[in-house]
Amino acid sequence: MVDTTTARVPRSPYATFDLDGLLASDHVSAATRRALAERRAITAPPVPRVLSVPQMRVLRAVAIRLVPQDDQEDPVDLADRIDARLAAREGDGWRYGALPPDAEAIGTAMVNLDQSGWERFSAGFADLPPERQDEILAAMQRGEMEGQGWEGLSPALIFEELLVEMVETFYAGSRGQRDIGYAGMADLPGWDHIGLDERDLREPIRVQIDNRQDRTGQLTGE
Amino acid sequence: MSSDARVIASRYGLGETRAFGHDDVVDALVIGTGPGGAPLAARLAAAGLSVVMLEAGRAWDPGTEFATDEAAQHGLFWNDERISAGTNPIAFGRNNSGYGVGGGSLHYTAYVPRPQPDDFRLRSGTGEGVDWPIAHDELLPYFDEVERTIGVSGPSPYPWGPPRPDYPLPPLPRNGAAQLMARGCDELDIRTASAPNAALSVPYDRPGIGPGRACTNRGFCQAGCSTGAKGSMDVTYIPLALRAGAELRPGSHATLFEVDGRGHISGVVYSRDGRELRQRAHHVFLCAGAIETPRLMLLNRLGNRNDQVGRHFMAHVGLQLWGTFDEDVRPYKGIPGGLISEDTHRPAGANFAGGYLVQSIGIMPVTYAGQLARGRGLWGPALREHMRRYVNAAGINVLGECLPSPDNRVELSGETDVRRLPKPVISFDAGPNERALAAHAERTLRAIWDAAGARDVWSFPRFAHTAGTCRMGTDRDTSVVDADGRSHEVPNLTISDNSTFPSVLAANPSLTIMALSLRTADRHLARR
Ligand SMILES: Cc1cc2nc3c(=O)[nH]c(=O)nc-3n(C[C@H](O)[C@H](O)[C@H](O)COP(=O)(O)OP(=O)(O)OC[C@H]3O[C@@H](n4cnc5c(N)ncnc54)[C@H](O)[C@@H]3O)c2cc1C
Ligand code: SF4
């Protein structure tokens, strides 16, 4: 397991936003409520579908660095969502011509990241301390990866694609929505106050919070 | 009525719709039901022609099926993989495609300014690009008609372009981004106006269609309008077509064109629910959009003896600028494109041909987060923290000219898709004109956002809308269709969609696509 004691995501200023209450209200359509509930109910199978177990282990470690969720009680398994999508052979309608098909690109990139961990720091990527993982990921984002495995596989583009997918997955779900004070799903019957600094009563407000954290990642605040 | 026809009839609130047999030789087989296909189908059916519409995607029921949820609405986009090559690879899926009865109009933001007369004479006016084989004047009655039919809300008088009739509906209310853009532009003496949008600001009786509800400011146009306020094809020209006797076949993906000894298309093969079916027709109208239309032509080696199909792919310079404001913006509310300025239509002293318009934009959180990741490369705690200012984010955007180049093109790749058909590869390199225009646009937008009080400003270079891949022209060597959309080579093939545009125009495309669609139908009828 990756050490989470270096938790650095402070508490959300929307800590008092009762999203569950809002979702249960008449402001949310049945179709919208269903979509969010289905997404929340997804659980990862014990064995990945498309990626190998070692590849999945690296992808999970990458997800923790790219979209940290140490402030979440019940984090989203972003790596599993990618594996599930690959298994369903779904896509977003396009891919960079400079990359091979998604499953191949992602699988190979994970093998290569592991390799980079061994070469640079004498351990597999998933077993490295977070600072080291970040170093490797930052190099990947800059496109500065060495080794045969990266031939024909732009590290920077794969990094971008993985990041975008993980970020979009996180903010598509309730945890991400609550975190940023998004109430747009509660659009029934409509919005009356749409101008600057205007708020319909069901929209959350920001609160002042004290973000001192103790070693176990517990939050103290309010 | 067949069971299919019954489902369609109940979905569109109609008593009975027509159904044709596969051996009937229908007068018009329309492939694709976006802004290019739907108006034409309605017009031809109203004239008494037998019309069948094939649509690859499904017929949605927005009222019960559309979730206010970006990920759940993923199915409105064309998600079969396209391969994006060149130095400026174009994003498709959510950025550039439509799938379903209504095509791209299901997810367009309904921003419908008219192009200006000089947009149609780019070559004469600037020495670059090409002129259209149609004059702006010829489209005016069609613009009027489309605006009345789908219901466009906008300011009257409209500050730019030649005099025009009042918009059928008053402007929509302005959201935070629109107010901020007005504030920044006022400071710099740039004129602004409430933008023309195909969304009903008040309840409106769409002629021949029936009453539509007013927009409820839910700001979700890009992922489907559940109220029917937005003038998408599925609530406007599709019901018109059905009422006039056209038949709609959703879930029907055209793959193969059968050509007879005379070089005429005799039938079109399509797949539906895993079955291969074939429809005979006197005339085929290909309206599958600027990627699928050339792809189908290339797959079938159709109308391409001059090697022009797929070439001259163009996309608007669509640079966006984002900033964080002290005020709460809540960018998920209100019609997304609330404000417009066309003062930069032909900027003085510009070192490029053409110009651009400026619009304010709303945005949903998943799209915003994805752009933030792609455009700024933010990750880790920095990304999580930036997203907590989403509520304070506002953007502005340009849509600007793009010159045609024969090397920017759609081709077939060696990889195949689920139907075992080659995937399309789209190569795009922005040229010096696009780069100069984008740089000018970024300076303008930064000045506006600085004046409006933005902090942490970042730009998202982008290309939006796809056009030009089967362009119209009078020169048979450098175009695919004539001014009426008719193939230079295949006598009974007409194209009506974004692919026939010889230039992109400094305006969003859909209004022009719909106007041309009606004109194409009228030209076809006049010839019969
Ligand atoms: C997010 C977004 C916002 C936009 N906002 C605006 C806006 O505010 N204003 C504006 O003017 N424009 C806007 N656009 C652009 C607009 O959506 C397109 O320009 C327009 O829809 C193109 O119309 P079309 O008829 O050429 O093609 P499409 O609308 O793409 O229609 C083509 C149809 O053909 C179907 N089809 C394709 N292949 C086949 C086949 N083989 N068999 C059967 N059917 C097939 C497709 O499923 C589709 O329904 C926006 C686009 C996007 C992506
Ligand atoms: S903002 Fe208006 S037009 Fe757009 S989706 Fe909402 S109700 Fe429909």
mmCIF file with all atom_site columns, C-alpha atoms and ligand atoms in Angstrom, chain B residues 30-38 54-58 76-78 82 93-113 197 221-223 233 249 251-255 257 270 286-293 295-296 359 399 462 464-466 496-499 501 507-514, ligand 1:
data_model
loop_
_atom_site.group_PDB
_atom_site.id
_atom_site.type_symbol
_atom_site.label_atom_id
_atom_site.label_alt_id
_atom_site.label_comp_id
_atom_site.label_asym_id
_atom_site.label_entity_id
_atom_site.label_seq_id
_atom_site.pdbx_PDB_ins_code
_atom_site.Cartn_x
_atom_site.Cartn_y
_atom_site.Cartn_z
_atom_site.occupancy
_atom_site.B_iso_or_equiv
_atom_site.pdbx_formal_charge
_atom_site.auth_seq_id
_atom_site.auth_comp_id
_atom_site.auth_asym_id
_atom_site.auth_atom_id
_atom_site.pdbx_PDB_model_num
ATOM   1   C CA  . VAL B 1 30  ? -31.689 10.547 -46.262 1.00 0.00 ? 30  VAL B CA  1
ATOM   2   C CA  . ILE B 1 31  ? -28.683 9.267  -44.301 1.00 0.00 ? 31  ILE B CA  1
ATOM   3   C CA  . GLY B 1 32  ? -28.201 11.203 -41.062 1.00 0.00 ? 32  GLY B CA  1
ATOM   4   C CA  . THR B 1 33  ? -30.673 13.362 -39.162 1.00 0.00 ? 33  THR B CA  1
ATOM   5   C CA  . GLY B 1 34  ? -28.579 16.285 -37.915 1.00 0.00 ? 34  GLY B CA  1
ATOM   6   C CA  . PRO B 1 35  ? -28.945 19.926 -39.047 1.00 0.00 ? 35  PRO B CA  1
ATOM   7   C CA  . GLY B 1 36  ? -27.933 18.810 -42.549 1.00 0.00 ? 36  GLY B CA  1
ATOM   8   C CA  . GLY B 1 37  ? -30.440 15.979 -42.951 1.00 0.00 ? 37  GLY B CA  1
ATOM   9   C CA  . ALA B 1 38  ? -33.547 16.847 -40.960 1.00 0.00 ? 38  ALA B CA  1
ATOM   10  C CA  . LEU B 1 54  ? -31.701 6.380  -41.756 1.00 0.00 ? 54  LEU B CA  1
ATOM   11  C CA  . GLU B 1 55  ? -30.045 7.357  -38.496 1.00 0.00 ? 55  GLU B CA  1
ATOM   12  C CA  . ALA B 1 56  ? -27.236 5.352  -36.913 1.00 0.00 ? 56  ALA B CA  1
ATOM   13  C CA  . GLY B 1 57  ? -28.077 6.490  -33.375 1.00 0.00 ? 57  GLY B CA  1
ATOM   14  C CA  . ARG B 1 58  ? -31.274 6.044  -31.428 1.00 0.00 ? 58  ARG B CA  1
ATOM   15  C CA  . LEU B 1 76  ? -25.161 11.495 -27.519 1.00 0.00 ? 76  LEU B CA  1
ATOM   16  C CA  . PHE B 1 77  ? -21.722 11.615 -29.078 1.00 0.00 ? 77  PHE B CA  1
ATOM   17  C CA  . TRP B 1 78  ? -20.231 9.614  -31.892 1.00 0.00 ? 78  TRP B CA  1
ATOM   18  C CA  . ARG B 1 82  ? -11.412 8.274  -34.927 1.00 0.00 ? 82  ARG B CA  1
ATOM   19  C CA  . GLY B 1 93  ? -16.311 12.533 -29.282 1.00 0.00 ? 93  GLY B CA  1
ATOM   20  C CA  . ARG B 1 94  ? -17.658 15.183 -26.945 1.00 0.00 ? 94  ARG B CA  1
ATOM   21  C CA  . ASN B 1 95  ? -15.907 17.926 -28.859 1.00 0.00 ? 95  ASN B CA  1
ATOM   22  C CA  . ASN B 1 96  ? -17.044 17.311 -32.383 1.00 0.00 ? 96  ASN B CA  1
ATOM   23  C CA  . SER B 1 97  ? -19.773 14.871 -33.236 1.00 0.00 ? 97  SER B CA  1
ATOM   24  C CA  . GLY B 1 98  ? -23.373 13.814 -32.922 1.00 0.00 ? 98  GLY B CA  1
ATOM   25  C CA  . TYR B 1 99  ? -25.133 10.473 -32.690 1.00 0.00 ? 99  TYR B CA  1
ATOM   26  C CA  . GLY B 1 100 ? -28.866 9.919  -32.449 1.00 0.00 ? 100 GLY B CA  1
ATOM   27  C CA  . VAL B 1 101 ? -31.999 11.291 -34.068 1.00 0.00 ? 101 VAL B CA  1
ATOM   28  C CA  . GLY B 1 102 ? -31.094 14.976 -34.288 1.00 0.00 ? 102 GLY B CA  1
ATOM   29  C CA  . GLY B 1 103 ? -27.344 14.427 -34.729 1.00 0.00 ? 103 GLY B CA  1
ATOM   30  C CA  . GLY B 1 104 ? -25.086 17.132 -33.367 1.00 0.00 ? 104 GLY B CA  1
ATOM   31  C CA  . SER B 1 105 ? -28.072 19.370 -32.616 1.00 0.00 ? 105 SER B CA  1
ATOM   32  C CA  . LEU B 1 106 ? -28.770 17.126 -29.610 1.00 0.00 ? 106 LEU B CA  1
ATOM   33  C CA  . HIS B 1 107 ? -25.683 18.524 -27.921 1.00 0.00 ? 107 HIS B CA  1
ATOM   34  C CA  . TYR B 1 108 ? -25.059 21.851 -29.628 1.00 0.00 ? 108 TYR B CA  1
ATOM   35  C CA  . THR B 1 109 ? -25.177 24.879 -27.380 1.00 0.00 ? 109 THR B CA  1
ATOM   36  C CA  . ALA B 1 110 ? -27.638 26.438 -29.818 1.00 0.00 ? 110 ALA B CA  1
ATOM   37  C CA  . TYR B 1 111 ? -25.514 29.519 -30.499 1.00 0.00 ? 111 TYR B CA  1
ATOM   38  C CA  . VAL B 1 112 ? -26.769 30.627 -33.900 1.00 0.00 ? 112 VAL B CA  1
ATOM   39  C CA  . PRO B 1 113 ? -25.364 33.965 -35.142 1.00 0.00 ? 113 PRO B CA  1
ATOM   40  C CA  . ASN B 1 197 ? -29.561 31.277 -29.328 1.00 0.00 ? 197 ASN B CA  1
ATOM   41  C CA  . CYS B 1 221 ? -27.428 22.226 -23.659 1.00 0.00 ? 221 CYS B CA  1
ATOM   42  C CA  . GLN B 1 222 ? -24.127 20.512 -24.471 1.00 0.00 ? 222 GLN B CA  1
ATOM   43  C CA  . ALA B 1 223 ? -25.360 17.235 -23.033 1.00 0.00 ? 223 ALA B CA  1
ATOM   44  C CA  . MET B 1 233 ? -33.772 18.655 -34.821 1.00 0.00 ? 233 MET B CA  1
ATOM   45  C CA  . ARG B 1 249 ? -35.451 4.446  -38.999 1.00 0.00 ? 249 ARG B CA  1
ATOM   46  C CA  . GLY B 1 251 ? -30.417 2.554  -35.091 1.00 0.00 ? 251 GLY B CA  1
ATOM   47  C CA  . SER B 1 252 ? -29.778 2.138  -38.813 1.00 0.00 ? 252 SER B CA  1
ATOM   48  C CA  . HIS B 1 253 ? -26.148 2.414  -39.810 1.00 0.00 ? 253 HIS B CA  1
ATOM   49  C CA  . ALA B 1 254 ? -25.507 2.790  -43.541 1.00 0.00 ? 254 ALA B CA  1
ATOM   50  C CA  . THR B 1 255 ? -22.414 0.976  -44.742 1.00 0.00 ? 255 THR B CA  1
ATOM   51  C CA  . PHE B 1 257 ? -23.821 1.818  -51.565 1.00 0.00 ? 257 PHE B CA  1
ATOM   52  C CA  . TYR B 1 270 ? -27.472 -0.644 -43.630 1.00 0.00 ? 270 TYR B CA  1
ATOM   53  C CA  . LEU B 1 286 ? -25.838 11.879 -47.611 1.00 0.00 ? 286 LEU B CA  1
ATOM   54  C CA  . CYS B 1 287 ? -26.003 13.923 -44.405 1.00 0.00 ? 287 CYS B CA  1
ATOM   55  C CA  . ALA B 1 288 ? -23.734 11.981 -42.066 1.00 0.00 ? 288 ALA B CA  1
ATOM   56  C CA  . GLY B 1 289 ? -21.518 14.899 -40.979 1.00 0.00 ? 289 GLY B CA  1
ATOM   57  C CA  . ALA B 1 290 ? -18.092 16.091 -42.068 1.00 0.00 ? 290 ALA B CA  1
ATOM   58  C CA  . ILE B 1 291 ? -16.266 12.901 -41.031 1.00 0.00 ? 291 ILE B CA  1
ATOM   59  C CA  . GLU B 1 292 ? -18.720 10.066 -41.720 1.00 0.00 ? 292 GLU B CA  1
ATOM   60  C CA  . THR B 1 293 ? -19.856 11.478 -45.065 1.00 0.00 ? 293 THR B CA  1
ATOM   61  C CA  . ARG B 1 295 ? -15.640 8.160  -44.850 1.00 0.00 ? 295 ARG B CA  1
ATOM   62  C CA  . LEU B 1 296 ? -18.675 6.484  -46.444 1.00 0.00 ? 296 LEU B CA  1
ATOM   63  C CA  . GLN B 1 359 ? -18.646 34.491 -27.072 1.00 0.00 ? 359 GLN B CA  1
ATOM   64  C CA  . LEU B 1 399 ? -14.646 31.083 -33.367 1.00 0.00 ? 399 LEU B CA  1
ATOM   65  C CA  . ARG B 1 462 ? -8.736  24.284 -29.425 1.00 0.00 ? 462 ARG B CA  1
ATOM   66  C CA  . ALA B 1 464 ? -14.064 23.202 -32.970 1.00 0.00 ? 464 ALA B CA  1
ATOM   67  C CA  . HIS B 1 465 ? -16.603 22.172 -35.593 1.00 0.00 ? 465 HIS B CA  1
ATOM   68  C CA  . THR B 1 466 ? -15.633 20.113 -38.606 1.00 0.00 ? 466 THR B CA  1
ATOM   69  C CA  . SER B 1 496 ? -26.143 18.127 -47.242 1.00 0.00 ? 496 SER B CA  1
ATOM   70  C CA  . ASP B 1 497 ? -24.109 18.656 -44.095 1.00 0.00 ? 497 ASP B CA  1
ATOM   71  C CA  . ASN B 1 498 ? -21.100 20.507 -42.728 1.00 0.00 ? 498 ASN B CA  1
ATOM   72  C CA  . SER B 1 499 ? -18.796 18.776 -45.208 1.00 0.00 ? 499 SER B CA  1
ATOM   73  C CA  . PHE B 1 501 ? -18.718 24.206 -46.636 1.00 0.00 ? 501 PHE B CA  1
ATOM   74  C CA  . ALA B 1 507 ? -19.931 32.007 -37.175 1.00 0.00 ? 507 ALA B CA  1
ATOM   75  C CA  . ASN B 1 508 ? -21.136 28.748 -35.656 1.00 0.00 ? 508 ASN B CA  1
ATOM   76  C CA  . PRO B 1 509 ? -22.152 26.387 -38.432 1.00 0.00 ? 509 PRO B CA  1
ATOM   77  C CA  . SER B 1 510 ? -25.589 24.953 -37.633 1.00 0.00 ? 510 SER B CA  1
ATOM   78  C CA  . LEU B 1 511 ? -27.787 27.836 -38.789 1.00 0.00 ? 511 LEU B CA  1
ATOM   79  C CA  . THR B 1 512 ? -26.045 27.807 -42.161 1.00 0.00 ? 512 THR B CA  1
ATOM   80  C CA  . ILE B 1 513 ? -26.198 24.000 -42.374 1.00 0.00 ? 513 ILE B CA  1
ATOM   81  C CA  . MET B 1 514 ? -29.984 24.136 -41.814 1.00 0.00 ? 514 MET B CA  1
HETATM 82  C C1  . LIG C 2 .   ? -20.263 20.409 -27.812 1.00 0.00 ? 1   LIG C C1  1
HETATM 83  C C2  . LIG C 2 .   ? -20.692 21.026 -29.106 1.00 0.00 ? 1   LIG C C2  1
HETATM 84  C C3  . LIG C 2 .   ? -21.344 22.241 -29.114 1.00 0.00 ? 1   LIG C C3  1
HETATM 85  C C4  . LIG C 2 .   ? -21.770 22.802 -30.319 1.00 0.00 ? 1   LIG C C4  1
HETATM 86  N N1  . LIG C 2 .   ? -22.400 24.008 -30.280 1.00 0.00 ? 1   LIG C N1  1
HETATM 87  C C5  . LIG C 2 .   ? -22.817 24.575 -31.434 1.00 0.00 ? 1   LIG C C5  1
HETATM 88  C C6  . LIG C 2 .   ? -23.491 25.817 -31.403 1.00 0.00 ? 1   LIG C C6  1
HETATM 89  O O1  . LIG C 2 .   ? -23.689 26.410 -30.341 1.00 0.00 ? 1   LIG C O1  1
HETATM 90  N N2  . LIG C 2 .   ? -23.908 26.343 -32.583 1.00 0.00 ? 1   LIG C N2  1
HETATM 91  C C7  . LIG C 2 .   ? -23.690 25.713 -33.772 1.00 0.00 ? 1   LIG C C7  1
HETATM 92  O O2  . LIG C 2 .   ? -24.080 26.245 -34.794 1.00 0.00 ? 1   LIG C O2  1
HETATM 93  N N3  . LIG C 2 .   ? -23.052 24.533 -33.818 1.00 0.00 ? 1   LIG C N3  1
HETATM 94  C C8  . LIG C 2 .   ? -22.603 23.951 -32.681 1.00 0.00 ? 1   LIG C C8  1
HETATM 95  N N4  . LIG C 2 .   ? -21.952 22.750 -32.719 1.00 0.00 ? 1   LIG C N4  1
HETATM 96  C C9  . LIG C 2 .   ? -21.698 22.124 -34.022 1.00 0.00 ? 1   LIG C C9  1
HETATM 97  C C10 . LIG C 2 .   ? -22.871 21.353 -34.531 1.00 0.00 ? 1   LIG C C10 1
HETATM 98  O O3  . LIG C 2 .   ? -23.262 20.383 -33.588 1.00 0.00 ? 1   LIG C O3  1
HETATM 99  C C11 . LIG C 2 .   ? -22.491 20.671 -35.837 1.00 0.00 ? 1   LIG C C11 1
HETATM 100 O O4  . LIG C 2 .   ? -21.887 21.603 -36.675 1.00 0.00 ? 1   LIG C O4  1
HETATM 101 C C12 . LIG C 2 .   ? -23.686 20.121 -36.563 1.00 0.00 ? 1   LIG C C12 1
HETATM 102 O O5  . LIG C 2 .   ? -24.388 19.221 -35.751 1.00 0.00 ? 1   LIG C O5  1
HETATM 103 C C13 . LIG C 2 .   ? -23.267 19.417 -37.832 1.00 0.00 ? 1   LIG C C13 1
HETATM 104 O O6  . LIG C 2 .   ? -24.408 19.003 -38.531 1.00 0.00 ? 1   LIG C O6  1
HETATM 105 P P1  . LIG C 2 .   ? -24.348 17.884 -39.637 1.00 0.00 ? 1   LIG C P1  1
HETATM 106 O O7  . LIG C 2 .   ? -25.729 17.675 -40.102 1.00 0.00 ? 1   LIG C O7  1
HETATM 107 O O8  . LIG C 2 .   ? -23.281 18.244 -40.587 1.00 0.00 ? 1   LIG C O8  1
HETATM 108 O O9  . LIG C 2 .   ? -23.807 16.575 -38.892 1.00 0.00 ? 1   LIG C O9  1
HETATM 109 P P2  . LIG C 2 .   ? -24.305 15.868 -37.551 1.00 0.00 ? 1   LIG C P2  1
HETATM 110 O O10 . LIG C 2 .   ? -25.095 16.780 -36.729 1.00 0.00 ? 1   LIG C O10 1
HETATM 111 O O11 . LIG C 2 .   ? -23.098 15.250 -36.961 1.00 0.00 ? 1   LIG C O11 1
HETATM 112 O O12 . LIG C 2 .   ? -25.290 14.743 -38.060 1.00 0.00 ? 1   LIG C O12 1
HETATM 113 C C14 . LIG C 2 .   ? -24.866 13.590 -38.708 1.00 0.00 ? 1   LIG C C14 1
HETATM 114 C C15 . LIG C 2 .   ? -25.793 12.463 -38.336 1.00 0.00 ? 1   LIG C C15 1
HETATM 115 O O13 . LIG C 2 .   ? -25.551 11.372 -39.182 1.00 0.00 ? 1   LIG C O13 1
HETATM 116 C C16 . LIG C 2 .   ? -25.553 10.180 -38.458 1.00 0.00 ? 1   LIG C C16 1
HETATM 117 N N5  . LIG C 2 .   ? -24.708 9.213  -39.189 1.00 0.00 ? 1   LIG C N5  1
HETATM 118 C C17 . LIG C 2 .   ? -23.382 9.261  -39.372 1.00 0.00 ? 1   LIG C C17 1
HETATM 119 N N6  . LIG C 2 .   ? -22.966 8.202  -40.081 1.00 0.00 ? 1   LIG C N6  1
HETATM 120 C C18 . LIG C 2 .   ? -24.063 7.477  -40.370 1.00 0.00 ? 1   LIG C C18 1
HETATM 121 C C19 . LIG C 2 .   ? -24.268 6.253  -41.068 1.00 0.00 ? 1   LIG C C19 1
HETATM 122 N N7  . LIG C 2 .   ? -23.252 5.604  -41.622 1.00 0.00 ? 1   LIG C N7  1
HETATM 123 N N8  . LIG C 2 .   ? -25.541 5.784  -41.142 1.00 0.00 ? 1   LIG C N8  1
HETATM 124 C C20 . LIG C 2 .   ? -26.574 6.448  -40.579 1.00 0.00 ? 1   LIG C C20 1
HETATM 125 N N9  . LIG C 2 .   ? -26.420 7.592  -39.905 1.00 0.00 ? 1   LIG C N9  1
HETATM 126 C C21 . LIG C 2 .   ? -25.177 8.111  -39.797 1.00 0.00 ? 1   LIG C C21 1
HETATM 127 C C22 . LIG C 2 .   ? -24.988 10.563 -37.122 1.00 0.00 ? 1   LIG C C22 1
HETATM 128 O O14 . LIG C 2 .   ? -25.361 9.657  -36.115 1.00 0.00 ? 1   LIG C O14 1
HETATM 129 C C23 . LIG C 2 .   ? -25.597 11.936 -36.934 1.00 0.00 ? 1   LIG C C23 1
HETATM 130 O O15 . LIG C 2 .   ? -26.823 11.874 -36.277 1.00 0.00 ? 1   LIG C O15 1
HETATM 131 C C24 . LIG C 2 .   ? -21.522 22.160 -31.542 1.00 0.00 ? 1   LIG C C24 1
HETATM 132 C C25 . LIG C 2 .   ? -20.848 20.937 -31.531 1.00 0.00 ? 1   LIG C C25 1
HETATM 133 C C26 . LIG C 2 .   ? -20.423 20.380 -30.341 1.00 0.00 ? 1   LIG C C26 1
HETATM 134 C C27 . LIG C 2 .   ? -19.706 19.083 -30.362 1.00 0.00 ? 1   LIG C C27 1
#
